[in-house]
Amino acid sequence: MIKKVISIILLISALMSLTACGEKELNKYQSEFLMLFDTVTRIVGYSESKEEFKEYSQIIHDDLKEYHQLYDIYNDYEGVNNIKTINDNAGIKPVKVDKRIIELLKFSKELYEKTNGKTNIAFGSVLKIWHKYRNEGIEDPENASLPTDEELKIANEHTNIEDMIIDEENSTVFLKDPLMSLDVGAIAKGYATEQASKMARDSGLHSGLLSVGGNVRAINNNATTNEPWNVGIQNPDREAEKSVIEVVKLDNSSLVTSGDYERYYTVDGEKYNHIIDPDTMYPSKYFTAVSIISKNSGVSDALSTAIFCMPFEEGLEFINSMPETEAMWIFSDKTIKYSDNFESFIKQ
Ligand code: ADP
Ligand code: MG
């Protein structure tokens, strides 16, 4: 985890200058900051001056910071009721929350229904167990172990999303089941990326690329070429010569990848990743990585987790039935498969 006290913009650099676009001269800038969503945020964009770009970066930073605090399940912030506050009050009382929490939870419930329960933000009780075993296993690999079926089964009785009671009128959320908890890790980053990119666009950034730990959202296309942005998909095989396995073209759309290669632990030589299939309560082992392209990075994030938990044929059918949504699967033997129209996004 990145735990440095650097939440300000670290770096703004001009990447290219004097690029003509219509009558205005646009320069390409880039900024980067840490600390939000425990990952690195990168912004690339075209604007007329460094000062202007700095403003956009600041707007995105400040917006993401608020989302980060609201959607945090581990930490408290003074004066903020967040997802952790909701969890802490499970079975006790409704918690008054910001509209942005209500919106995220409503969105998550929609995606739960769309994905037949594969992405379930009410899966916290089971995810917590894996989280604990994973952390202990990473800390002390010799003694790494697996949760017992019994403890998983008991926890799994407290994962009913219908027990999350949203009162929009009063802007409160109540978890009816005292033993349940919300984990928005599969959706929040992509959802917040979507909102922050909207905010930047509304503030005047007309050409940009926002990446929050690999959740990528393109704001329009690349202003200099008038072509889509080129975005690399990381090769899950870290030892491979090519660090980027595919470059895709994004025009006002998003790319999100879920993989088994960043967060996992090992028990008796076997890898256990951090994406848990609600139907088995075990880490999903179908693929090494799944990437989703769709217009909305919140949707892409939720689907990347869901598709990661579905057998290929089922996921393929699911994705092909969704308009303007594409997927790429990477299997552990390095085979790559695509949904019907994914290849039209690949840069040749
Ligand atoms: P990441 O954010 O690590 O790139 P994901 O978007 O796939 O990857 O989210 C994984 C996180 O989502 C896990 O760390 C966990 O907190 C949570 N999670 C894991 N499995 C599920 C699931 N089936 N439904 C909902 N949330 C999940
Ligand atoms: Mg996800």
mmCIF file of C-alpha atoms and ligand atoms in Angstrom:
data_model
loop_
_atom_site.group_PDB
_atom_site.id
_atom_site.type_symbol
_atom_site.label_atom_id
_atom_site.label_comp_id
_atom_site.label_asym_id
_atom_site.label_seq_id
_atom_site.Cartn_x
_atom_site.Cartn_y
_atom_site.Cartn_z
ATOM 1 C CA MET A 1 0.000 0.000 0.000
ATOM 2 C CA ILE A 2 1.194 3.476 -0.790
ATOM 3 C CA LYS A 3 1.315 5.253 2.522
ATOM 4 C CA LYS A 4 3.308 8.356 1.915
ATOM 5 C CA VAL A 5 1.943 11.700 2.863
ATOM 6 C CA ILE A 6 1.830 12.899 -0.689
ATOM 7 C CA SER A 7 -1.657 13.568 -1.800
ATOM 8 C CA ILE A 8 -0.853 16.631 -3.808
ATOM 9 C CA ILE A 9 -0.008 16.706 -7.423
ATOM 10 C CA LEU A 10 3.518 15.474 -7.762
ATOM 11 C CA LEU A 11 4.383 16.317 -11.238
ATOM 12 C CA ILE A 12 3.077 18.287 -14.097
ATOM 13 C CA SER A 13 5.131 18.116 -17.199
ATOM 14 C CA ALA A 14 4.738 19.337 -20.700
ATOM 15 C CA LEU A 15 4.994 16.401 -23.023
ATOM 16 C CA MET A 16 4.699 18.185 -26.289
ATOM 17 C CA SER A 17 4.205 21.761 -27.239
ATOM 18 C CA LEU A 18 2.879 23.915 -30.002
ATOM 19 C CA THR A 19 0.281 21.612 -31.356
ATOM 20 C CA ALA A 20 -2.250 23.320 -33.476
ATOM 21 C CA CYS A 21 -5.906 22.470 -33.204
ATOM 22 C CA GLY A 22 -8.195 24.849 -35.004
ATOM 23 C CA GLU A 23 -7.054 28.277 -34.000
ATOM 24 C CA LYS A 24 -5.884 27.425 -30.546
ATOM 25 C CA GLU A 25 -2.499 26.084 -29.742
ATOM 26 C CA LEU A 26 -2.691 23.104 -27.474
ATOM 27 C CA ASN A 27 0.069 21.573 -25.440
ATOM 28 C CA LYS A 28 0.140 18.096 -24.059
ATOM 29 C CA TYR A 29 0.607 17.832 -20.301
ATOM 30 C CA GLN A 30 0.735 15.075 -17.793
ATOM 31 C CA SER A 31 0.263 14.941 -14.039
ATOM 32 C CA GLU A 32 0.443 12.206 -11.500
ATOM 33 C CA PHE A 33 -0.534 11.767 -7.885
ATOM 34 C CA LEU A 34 -0.564 9.111 -5.226
ATOM 35 C CA MET A 35 -2.661 8.238 -2.208
ATOM 36 C CA LEU A 36 -6.108 8.024 -3.751
ATOM 37 C CA PHE A 37 -7.698 4.581 -3.889
ATOM 38 C CA ASP A 38 -4.311 3.222 -2.805
ATOM 39 C CA THR A 39 -2.983 3.574 -6.281
ATOM 40 C CA VAL A 40 -1.412 5.906 -8.805
ATOM 41 C CA THR A 41 -3.569 8.385 -10.693
ATOM 42 C CA ARG A 42 -2.319 9.690 -14.014
ATOM 43 C CA ILE A 43 -3.813 12.405 -16.152
ATOM 44 C CA VAL A 44 -2.760 13.238 -19.672
ATOM 45 C CA GLY A 45 -4.459 16.046 -21.478
ATOM 46 C CA TYR A 46 -4.304 18.854 -23.962
ATOM 47 C CA SER A 47 -4.785 22.416 -22.889
ATOM 48 C CA GLU A 48 -3.643 25.885 -23.789
ATOM 49 C CA SER A 49 -1.323 26.408 -20.865
ATOM 50 C CA LYS A 50 0.301 24.679 -17.970
ATOM 51 C CA GLU A 51 -1.808 26.763 -15.588
ATOM 52 C CA GLU A 52 -5.008 25.651 -17.235
ATOM 53 C CA PHE A 53 -3.974 22.010 -17.133
ATOM 54 C CA LYS A 54 -2.965 22.402 -13.505
ATOM 55 C CA GLU A 55 -6.489 23.563 -12.748
ATOM 56 C CA TYR A 56 -7.996 20.482 -14.400
ATOM 57 C CA SER A 57 -5.602 18.247 -12.489
ATOM 58 C CA GLN A 58 -6.547 19.935 -9.261
ATOM 59 C CA ILE A 59 -10.260 19.558 -10.001
ATOM 60 C CA ILE A 60 -9.828 15.851 -10.742
ATOM 61 C CA HIS A 61 -7.621 15.370 -7.696
ATOM 62 C CA ASP A 62 -10.039 17.107 -5.324
ATOM 63 C CA ASP A 63 -13.018 15.266 -6.738
ATOM 64 C CA LEU A 64 -11.339 11.859 -6.540
ATOM 65 C CA LYS A 65 -10.212 12.606 -3.003
ATOM 66 C CA GLU A 66 -13.792 13.105 -1.898
ATOM 67 C CA TYR A 67 -14.870 9.879 -3.590
ATOM 68 C CA HIS A 68 -11.936 8.091 -2.015
ATOM 69 C CA GLN A 69 -13.045 9.128 1.464
ATOM 70 C CA LEU A 70 -16.728 8.450 0.870
ATOM 71 C CA TYR A 71 -16.107 4.982 -0.576
ATOM 72 C CA ASP A 72 -13.437 3.909 1.922
ATOM 73 C CA ILE A 73 -14.286 0.728 3.831
ATOM 74 C CA TYR A 74 -11.198 0.709 6.086
ATOM 75 C CA ASN A 75 -10.719 4.255 7.393
ATOM 76 C CA ASP A 76 -12.706 6.948 9.162
ATOM 77 C CA TYR A 77 -12.499 10.615 8.214
ATOM 78 C CA GLU A 78 -13.538 13.390 10.527
ATOM 79 C CA GLY A 79 -16.958 14.733 9.681
ATOM 80 C CA VAL A 80 -17.540 12.158 6.944
ATOM 81 C CA ASN A 81 -20.011 9.309 6.983
ATOM 82 C CA ASN A 82 -18.598 6.802 4.540
ATOM 83 C CA ILE A 83 -19.095 3.142 3.573
ATOM 84 C CA LYS A 84 -17.199 2.123 6.713
ATOM 85 C CA THR A 85 -19.679 4.110 8.815
ATOM 86 C CA ILE A 86 -22.511 2.199 7.151
ATOM 87 C CA ASN A 87 -20.757 -1.097 7.904
ATOM 88 C CA ASP A 88 -20.037 -0.091 11.498
ATOM 89 C CA ASN A 89 -23.756 0.542 11.968
ATOM 90 C CA ALA A 90 -24.996 -2.705 10.428
ATOM 91 C CA GLY A 91 -27.985 -3.940 12.399
ATOM 92 C CA ILE A 92 -27.848 -0.789 14.543
ATOM 93 C CA LYS A 93 -29.165 2.196 12.654
ATOM 94 C CA PRO A 94 -29.516 3.925 9.283
ATOM 95 C CA VAL A 95 -26.636 6.241 8.463
ATOM 96 C CA LYS A 96 -27.105 9.584 6.772
ATOM 97 C CA VAL A 97 -24.801 9.755 3.792
ATOM 98 C CA ASP A 98 -23.794 11.929 0.883
ATOM 99 C CA LYS A 99 -25.797 11.490 -2.340
ATOM 100 C CA ARG A 100 -22.653 10.157 -4.022
ATOM 101 C CA ILE A 101 -22.808 7.104 -1.745
ATOM 102 C CA ILE A 102 -26.480 6.536 -2.495
ATOM 103 C CA GLU A 103 -25.733 6.795 -6.221
ATOM 104 C CA LEU A 104 -22.862 4.301 -6.002
ATOM 105 C CA LEU A 105 -24.966 1.804 -4.059
ATOM 106 C CA LYS A 106 -27.899 2.084 -6.458
ATOM 107 C CA PHE A 107 -25.534 1.636 -9.381
ATOM 108 C CA SER A 108 -23.915 -1.370 -7.691
ATOM 109 C CA LYS A 109 -27.281 -2.987 -7.136
ATOM 110 C CA GLU A 110 -28.161 -2.545 -10.801
ATOM 111 C CA LEU A 111 -24.880 -4.195 -11.766
ATOM 112 C CA TYR A 112 -25.513 -6.996 -9.260
ATOM 113 C CA GLU A 113 -28.737 -7.733 -11.068
ATOM 114 C CA LYS A 114 -27.167 -7.453 -14.527
ATOM 115 C CA THR A 115 -24.317 -9.799 -13.618
ATOM 116 C CA ASN A 116 -26.547 -12.393 -11.947
ATOM 117 C CA GLY A 117 -24.956 -11.660 -8.603
ATOM 118 C CA LYS A 118 -21.348 -12.160 -9.736
ATOM 119 C CA THR A 119 -20.381 -8.642 -8.653
ATOM 120 C CA ASN A 120 -21.917 -8.307 -5.230
ATOM 121 C CA ILE A 121 -20.976 -5.350 -3.034
ATOM 122 C CA ALA A 122 -22.783 -7.066 -0.136
ATOM 123 C CA PHE A 123 -20.161 -9.817 -0.226
ATOM 124 C CA GLY A 124 -18.025 -8.101 2.426
ATOM 125 C CA SER A 125 -18.312 -10.783 5.103
ATOM 126 C CA VAL A 126 -16.731 -13.405 2.824
ATOM 127 C CA LEU A 127 -14.233 -10.998 1.244
ATOM 128 C CA LYS A 128 -13.052 -9.957 4.713
ATOM 129 C CA ILE A 129 -12.083 -13.532 5.507
ATOM 130 C CA TRP A 130 -10.034 -13.884 2.314
ATOM 131 C CA HIS A 131 -8.506 -10.469 2.947
ATOM 132 C CA LYS A 132 -7.336 -11.570 6.381
ATOM 133 C CA TYR A 133 -5.891 -14.886 5.186
ATOM 134 C CA ARG A 134 -4.224 -13.186 2.243
ATOM 135 C CA ASN A 135 -2.574 -10.534 4.406
ATOM 136 C CA GLU A 136 -1.399 -13.124 6.909
ATOM 137 C CA GLY A 137 -0.134 -15.343 4.104
ATOM 138 C CA ILE A 138 1.803 -12.511 2.493
ATOM 139 C CA GLU A 139 3.295 -11.534 5.842
ATOM 140 C CA ASP A 140 4.241 -15.082 6.791
ATOM 141 C CA PRO A 141 4.348 -17.197 3.600
ATOM 142 C CA GLU A 142 5.570 -20.341 5.392
ATOM 143 C CA ASN A 143 2.356 -20.529 7.372
ATOM 144 C CA ALA A 144 -0.011 -19.306 4.680
ATOM 145 C CA SER A 145 -3.309 -21.151 4.886
ATOM 146 C CA LEU A 146 -6.831 -21.235 3.496
ATOM 147 C CA PRO A 147 -10.076 -20.319 5.231
ATOM 148 C CA THR A 148 -12.142 -23.305 6.302
ATOM 149 C CA ASP A 149 -15.275 -24.157 4.329
ATOM 150 C CA GLU A 150 -17.197 -23.781 7.540
ATOM 151 C CA GLU A 151 -16.194 -20.170 8.167
ATOM 152 C CA LEU A 152 -16.837 -19.251 4.533
ATOM 153 C CA LYS A 153 -20.251 -20.892 4.642
ATOM 154 C CA ILE A 154 -21.260 -19.062 7.792
ATOM 155 C CA ALA A 155 -20.066 -15.712 6.408
ATOM 156 C CA ASN A 156 -21.871 -16.380 3.145
ATOM 157 C CA GLU A 157 -25.190 -16.335 4.967
ATOM 158 C CA HIS A 158 -24.748 -12.604 5.408
ATOM 159 C CA THR A 159 -24.337 -11.431 1.830
ATOM 160 C CA ASN A 160 -27.868 -10.604 0.771
ATOM 161 C CA ILE A 161 -27.888 -7.318 -1.117
ATOM 162 C CA GLU A 162 -31.627 -6.974 -0.391
ATOM 163 C CA ASP A 163 -30.659 -6.326 3.228
ATOM 164 C CA MET A 164 -29.069 -3.061 2.127
ATOM 165 C CA ILE A 165 -31.874 -0.590 2.675
ATOM 166 C CA ILE A 166 -31.520 2.656 0.778
ATOM 167 C CA ASP A 167 -33.821 5.499 1.773
ATOM 168 C CA GLU A 168 -33.341 8.083 -0.924
ATOM 169 C CA GLU A 169 -35.713 10.603 0.544
ATOM 170 C CA ASN A 170 -33.815 10.790 3.803
ATOM 171 C CA SER A 171 -30.498 9.964 2.152
ATOM 172 C CA THR A 172 -29.766 7.096 4.532
ATOM 173 C CA VAL A 173 -28.457 3.572 4.210
ATOM 174 C CA PHE A 174 -29.172 0.788 6.660
ATOM 175 C CA LEU A 175 -27.743 -2.717 6.651
ATOM 176 C CA LYS A 176 -30.492 -4.832 8.142
ATOM 177 C CA ASP A 177 -28.261 -7.821 8.811
ATOM 178 C CA PRO A 178 -25.841 -7.004 11.665
ATOM 179 C CA LEU A 179 -23.276 -9.441 10.280
ATOM 180 C CA MET A 180 -23.207 -8.113 6.744
ATOM 181 C CA SER A 181 -20.820 -5.561 5.300
ATOM 182 C CA LEU A 182 -20.299 -3.712 2.051
ATOM 183 C CA ASP A 183 -17.116 -3.987 -0.007
ATOM 184 C CA VAL A 184 -17.162 -1.667 -2.977
ATOM 185 C CA GLY A 185 -13.643 -2.587 -4.162
ATOM 186 C CA ALA A 186 -14.912 -4.069 -7.412
ATOM 187 C CA ILE A 187 -16.780 -0.944 -8.517
ATOM 188 C CA ALA A 188 -15.856 2.228 -6.637
ATOM 189 C CA LYS A 189 -12.626 3.061 -8.434
ATOM 190 C CA GLY A 190 -14.191 2.795 -11.873
ATOM 191 C CA TYR A 191 -17.298 4.649 -10.771
ATOM 192 C CA ALA A 192 -15.274 7.491 -9.242
ATOM 193 C CA THR A 193 -13.075 7.648 -12.345
ATOM 194 C CA GLU A 194 -16.206 8.079 -14.440
ATOM 195 C CA GLN A 195 -17.531 10.882 -12.234
ATOM 196 C CA ALA A 196 -14.188 12.700 -12.059
ATOM 197 C CA SER A 197 -13.768 12.546 -15.817
ATOM 198 C CA LYS A 198 -17.228 14.056 -16.224
ATOM 199 C CA MET A 199 -16.319 16.804 -13.798
ATOM 200 C CA ALA A 200 -13.126 17.559 -15.753
ATOM 201 C CA ARG A 201 -14.975 17.619 -19.046
ATOM 202 C CA ASP A 202 -17.645 19.924 -17.641
ATOM 203 C CA SER A 203 -14.878 22.211 -16.388
ATOM 204 C CA GLY A 204 -13.478 22.506 -19.896
ATOM 205 C CA LEU A 205 -10.977 19.703 -20.424
ATOM 206 C CA HIS A 206 -11.822 18.610 -23.937
ATOM 207 C CA SER A 207 -9.140 16.052 -24.567
ATOM 208 C CA GLY A 208 -7.734 13.877 -21.829
ATOM 209 C CA LEU A 209 -6.994 10.496 -20.459
ATOM 210 C CA LEU A 210 -7.565 9.687 -16.807
ATOM 211 C CA SER A 211 -6.157 6.538 -15.268
ATOM 212 C CA VAL A 212 -6.828 5.609 -11.664
ATOM 213 C CA GLY A 213 -4.691 2.561 -11.048
ATOM 214 C CA GLY A 214 -5.380 1.218 -14.506
ATOM 215 C CA ASN A 215 -9.065 2.156 -14.600
ATOM 216 C CA VAL A 216 -8.793 4.251 -17.734
ATOM 217 C CA ARG A 217 -11.312 6.785 -19.006
ATOM 218 C CA ALA A 218 -10.790 8.761 -22.187
ATOM 219 C CA ILE A 219 -12.274 12.238 -22.425
ATOM 220 C CA ASN A 220 -13.075 12.573 -26.112
ATOM 221 C CA ASN A 221 -10.218 11.748 -28.439
ATOM 222 C CA ASN A 222 -6.654 12.911 -28.866
ATOM 223 C CA ALA A 223 -6.910 16.594 -29.779
ATOM 224 C CA THR A 224 -3.829 16.718 -31.962
ATOM 225 C CA THR A 225 -4.508 13.774 -34.188
ATOM 226 C CA ASN A 226 -8.270 13.750 -33.864
ATOM 227 C CA GLU A 227 -7.822 10.022 -33.444
ATOM 228 C CA PRO A 228 -8.764 7.912 -30.431
ATOM 229 C CA TRP A 229 -6.329 7.684 -27.525
ATOM 230 C CA ASN A 230 -4.004 4.698 -27.562
ATOM 231 C CA VAL A 231 -4.009 2.768 -24.310
ATOM 232 C CA GLY A 232 -1.861 -0.257 -23.534
ATOM 233 C CA ILE A 233 -3.153 -3.364 -21.794
ATOM 234 C CA GLN A 234 -0.541 -4.722 -19.452
ATOM 235 C CA ASN A 235 0.889 -8.169 -20.089
ATOM 236 C CA PRO A 236 0.032 -10.340 -17.073
ATOM 237 C CA ASP A 237 3.238 -12.244 -17.737
ATOM 238 C CA ARG A 238 5.747 -9.986 -16.041
ATOM 239 C CA GLU A 239 8.719 -11.847 -17.456
ATOM 240 C CA ALA A 240 7.554 -11.522 -21.031
ATOM 241 C CA GLU A 241 9.477 -9.300 -23.419
ATOM 242 C CA LYS A 242 6.430 -7.237 -24.238
ATOM 243 C CA SER A 243 5.118 -5.425 -21.176
ATOM 244 C CA VAL A 244 2.063 -4.349 -23.165
ATOM 245 C CA ILE A 245 0.054 -7.159 -24.651
ATOM 246 C CA GLU A 246 -2.319 -5.107 -26.767
ATOM 247 C CA VAL A 247 -2.887 -1.443 -27.534
ATOM 248 C CA VAL A 248 -6.503 -0.358 -27.802
ATOM 249 C CA LYS A 249 -8.088 2.780 -29.193
ATOM 250 C CA LEU A 250 -10.366 4.695 -26.846
ATOM 251 C CA ASP A 251 -12.615 7.516 -27.909
ATOM 252 C CA ASN A 252 -14.709 8.841 -25.063
ATOM 253 C CA SER A 253 -14.849 5.401 -23.511
ATOM 254 C CA SER A 254 -13.163 3.311 -20.827
ATOM 255 C CA LEU A 255 -10.904 0.322 -20.338
ATOM 256 C CA VAL A 256 -10.714 -1.642 -17.096
ATOM 257 C CA THR A 257 -8.798 -4.831 -16.368
ATOM 258 C CA SER A 258 -9.192 -7.347 -13.542
ATOM 259 C CA GLY A 259 -6.331 -9.746 -13.092
ATOM 260 C CA ASP A 260 -4.924 -12.372 -10.770
ATOM 261 C CA TYR A 261 -1.340 -11.145 -10.942
ATOM 262 C CA GLU A 262 -1.278 -8.161 -8.623
ATOM 263 C CA ARG A 263 -3.061 -9.144 -5.470
ATOM 264 C CA TYR A 264 -2.771 -12.749 -4.431
ATOM 265 C CA TYR A 265 -1.055 -15.073 -2.004
ATOM 266 C CA THR A 266 0.297 -18.579 -2.287
ATOM 267 C CA VAL A 267 -0.657 -21.699 -0.336
ATOM 268 C CA ASP A 268 1.174 -24.956 -1.021
ATOM 269 C CA GLY A 269 2.447 -23.604 -4.317
ATOM 270 C CA GLU A 270 -0.976 -22.544 -5.512
ATOM 271 C CA LYS A 271 -1.957 -18.917 -6.152
ATOM 272 C CA TYR A 272 -5.119 -17.498 -4.574
ATOM 273 C CA ASN A 273 -6.127 -14.136 -6.025
ATOM 274 C CA HIS A 274 -8.396 -11.426 -4.668
ATOM 275 C CA ILE A 275 -11.453 -11.888 -6.884
ATOM 276 C CA ILE A 276 -13.860 -14.263 -5.213
ATOM 277 C CA ASP A 277 -16.556 -16.090 -7.137
ATOM 278 C CA PRO A 278 -19.792 -15.757 -5.119
ATOM 279 C CA ASP A 279 -20.903 -19.159 -6.387
ATOM 280 C CA THR A 280 -17.899 -21.042 -4.997
ATOM 281 C CA MET A 281 -16.727 -18.550 -2.344
ATOM 282 C CA TYR A 282 -13.240 -19.228 -3.735
ATOM 283 C CA PRO A 283 -10.907 -17.139 -5.918
ATOM 284 C CA SER A 284 -11.893 -17.468 -9.527
ATOM 285 C CA LYS A 285 -9.366 -19.418 -11.578
ATOM 286 C CA TYR A 286 -10.762 -19.284 -15.087
ATOM 287 C CA PHE A 287 -8.398 -16.571 -16.376
ATOM 288 C CA THR A 288 -5.289 -14.546 -15.713
ATOM 289 C CA ALA A 289 -6.931 -11.304 -16.785
ATOM 290 C CA VAL A 290 -10.116 -9.889 -18.242
ATOM 291 C CA SER A 291 -10.305 -6.451 -19.850
ATOM 292 C CA ILE A 292 -13.525 -4.615 -20.567
ATOM 293 C CA ILE A 293 -14.173 -1.714 -22.908
ATOM 294 C CA SER A 294 -17.394 0.239 -22.468
ATOM 295 C CA LYS A 295 -18.585 3.821 -22.487
ATOM 296 C CA ASN A 296 -18.769 4.017 -18.697
ATOM 297 C CA SER A 297 -15.790 3.124 -16.530
ATOM 298 C CA GLY A 298 -18.046 2.233 -13.578
ATOM 299 C CA VAL A 299 -19.728 -0.367 -15.757
ATOM 300 C CA SER A 300 -16.363 -1.588 -17.057
ATOM 301 C CA ASP A 301 -15.062 -2.012 -13.511
ATOM 302 C CA ALA A 302 -18.115 -3.945 -12.321
ATOM 303 C CA LEU A 303 -18.082 -6.129 -15.431
ATOM 304 C CA SER A 304 -14.359 -6.856 -15.271
ATOM 305 C CA THR A 305 -14.895 -8.447 -11.865
ATOM 306 C CA ALA A 306 -18.063 -10.268 -12.940
ATOM 307 C CA ILE A 307 -16.646 -11.641 -16.196
ATOM 308 C CA PHE A 308 -13.545 -12.756 -14.303
ATOM 309 C CA CYS A 309 -15.895 -15.005 -12.291
ATOM 310 C CA MET A 310 -17.754 -16.533 -15.280
ATOM 311 C CA PRO A 311 -16.690 -19.434 -17.465
ATOM 312 C CA PHE A 312 -15.588 -18.137 -20.884
ATOM 313 C CA GLU A 313 -18.662 -19.230 -22.856
ATOM 314 C CA GLU A 314 -21.031 -17.679 -20.358
ATOM 315 C CA GLY A 315 -19.050 -14.431 -20.231
ATOM 316 C CA LEU A 316 -18.812 -14.277 -24.013
ATOM 317 C CA GLU A 317 -22.547 -14.628 -24.422
ATOM 318 C CA PHE A 318 -23.110 -12.048 -21.711
ATOM 319 C CA ILE A 319 -20.766 -9.472 -23.255
ATOM 320 C CA ASN A 320 -22.003 -10.036 -26.794
ATOM 321 C CA SER A 321 -25.536 -9.358 -25.583
ATOM 322 C CA MET A 322 -24.545 -5.941 -24.203
ATOM 323 C CA PRO A 323 -24.421 -3.028 -26.618
ATOM 324 C CA GLU A 324 -21.148 -1.113 -26.923
ATOM 325 C CA THR A 325 -19.385 -3.442 -24.517
ATOM 326 C CA GLU A 326 -16.391 -5.603 -25.398
ATOM 327 C CA ALA A 327 -14.100 -7.972 -23.526
ATOM 328 C CA MET A 328 -10.746 -9.637 -23.866
ATOM 329 C CA TRP A 329 -9.825 -12.745 -21.892
ATOM 330 C CA ILE A 330 -6.293 -13.911 -21.176
ATOM 331 C CA PHE A 331 -6.024 -17.527 -20.044
ATOM 332 C CA SER A 332 -3.246 -18.936 -17.895
ATOM 333 C CA ASP A 333 -1.780 -20.741 -20.926
ATOM 334 C CA LYS A 334 -1.538 -17.263 -22.530
ATOM 335 C CA THR A 335 -4.338 -17.883 -25.006
ATOM 336 C CA ILE A 336 -6.240 -14.702 -25.766
ATOM 337 C CA LYS A 337 -9.904 -14.549 -26.722
ATOM 338 C CA TYR A 338 -12.100 -11.628 -27.729
ATOM 339 C CA SER A 339 -15.770 -10.738 -27.745
ATOM 340 C CA ASP A 340 -17.342 -10.208 -31.179
ATOM 341 C CA ASN A 341 -16.201 -6.656 -31.706
ATOM 342 C CA PHE A 342 -13.166 -6.239 -29.453
ATOM 343 C CA GLU A 343 -10.693 -6.506 -32.286
ATOM 344 C CA SER A 344 -12.045 -3.372 -33.934
ATOM 345 C CA PHE A 345 -10.574 -1.486 -30.946
ATOM 346 C CA ILE A 346 -7.098 -2.949 -31.330
ATOM 347 C CA LYS A 347 -4.510 -0.664 -32.804
ATOM 348 C CA GLN A 348 -2.930 -2.382 -35.743
HETATM 349 P P1 ADP B 1 -8.912 -4.243 -8.727
HETATM 350 O O1 ADP B 1 -9.750 -3.140 -8.199
HETATM 351 O O2 ADP B 1 -8.041 -4.884 -7.719
HETATM 352 O O3 ADP B 1 -8.181 -3.898 -9.961
HETATM 353 P P2 ADP B 1 -11.446 -5.571 -9.219
HETATM 354 O O4 ADP B 1 -12.113 -4.422 -9.847
HETATM 355 O O5 ADP B 1 -11.708 -6.881 -9.868
HETATM 356 O O6 ADP B 1 -9.878 -5.410 -9.183
HETATM 357 O O7 ADP B 1 -11.916 -5.600 -7.700
HETATM 358 C C1 ADP B 1 -11.430 -6.536 -6.802
HETATM 359 C C2 ADP B 1 -11.903 -6.188 -5.423
HETATM 360 O O8 ADP B 1 -13.317 -6.289 -5.367
HETATM 361 C C3 ADP B 1 -11.390 -7.147 -4.355
HETATM 362 O O9 ADP B 1 -10.233 -6.662 -3.764
HETATM 363 C C4 ADP B 1 -12.549 -7.212 -3.365
HETATM 364 O O10 ADP B 1 -12.470 -6.114 -2.483
HETATM 365 C C5 ADP B 1 -13.742 -7.028 -4.242
HETATM 366 N N1 ADP B 1 -14.327 -8.282 -4.760
HETATM 367 C C6 ADP B 1 -13.727 -9.474 -5.034
HETATM 368 N N2 ADP B 1 -14.594 -10.363 -5.529
HETATM 369 C C7 ADP B 1 -15.791 -9.724 -5.603
HETATM 370 C C8 ADP B 1 -17.092 -10.101 -6.048
HETATM 371 N N3 ADP B 1 -17.356 -11.295 -6.564
HETATM 372 N N4 ADP B 1 -18.081 -9.178 -5.949
HETATM 373 C C9 ADP B 1 -17.828 -7.957 -5.455
HETATM 374 N N5 ADP B 1 -16.647 -7.554 -5.028
HETATM 375 C C10 ADP B 1 -15.631 -8.411 -5.109
HETATM 376 MG MG MG B 2 -13.834 -4.441 -11.103
#
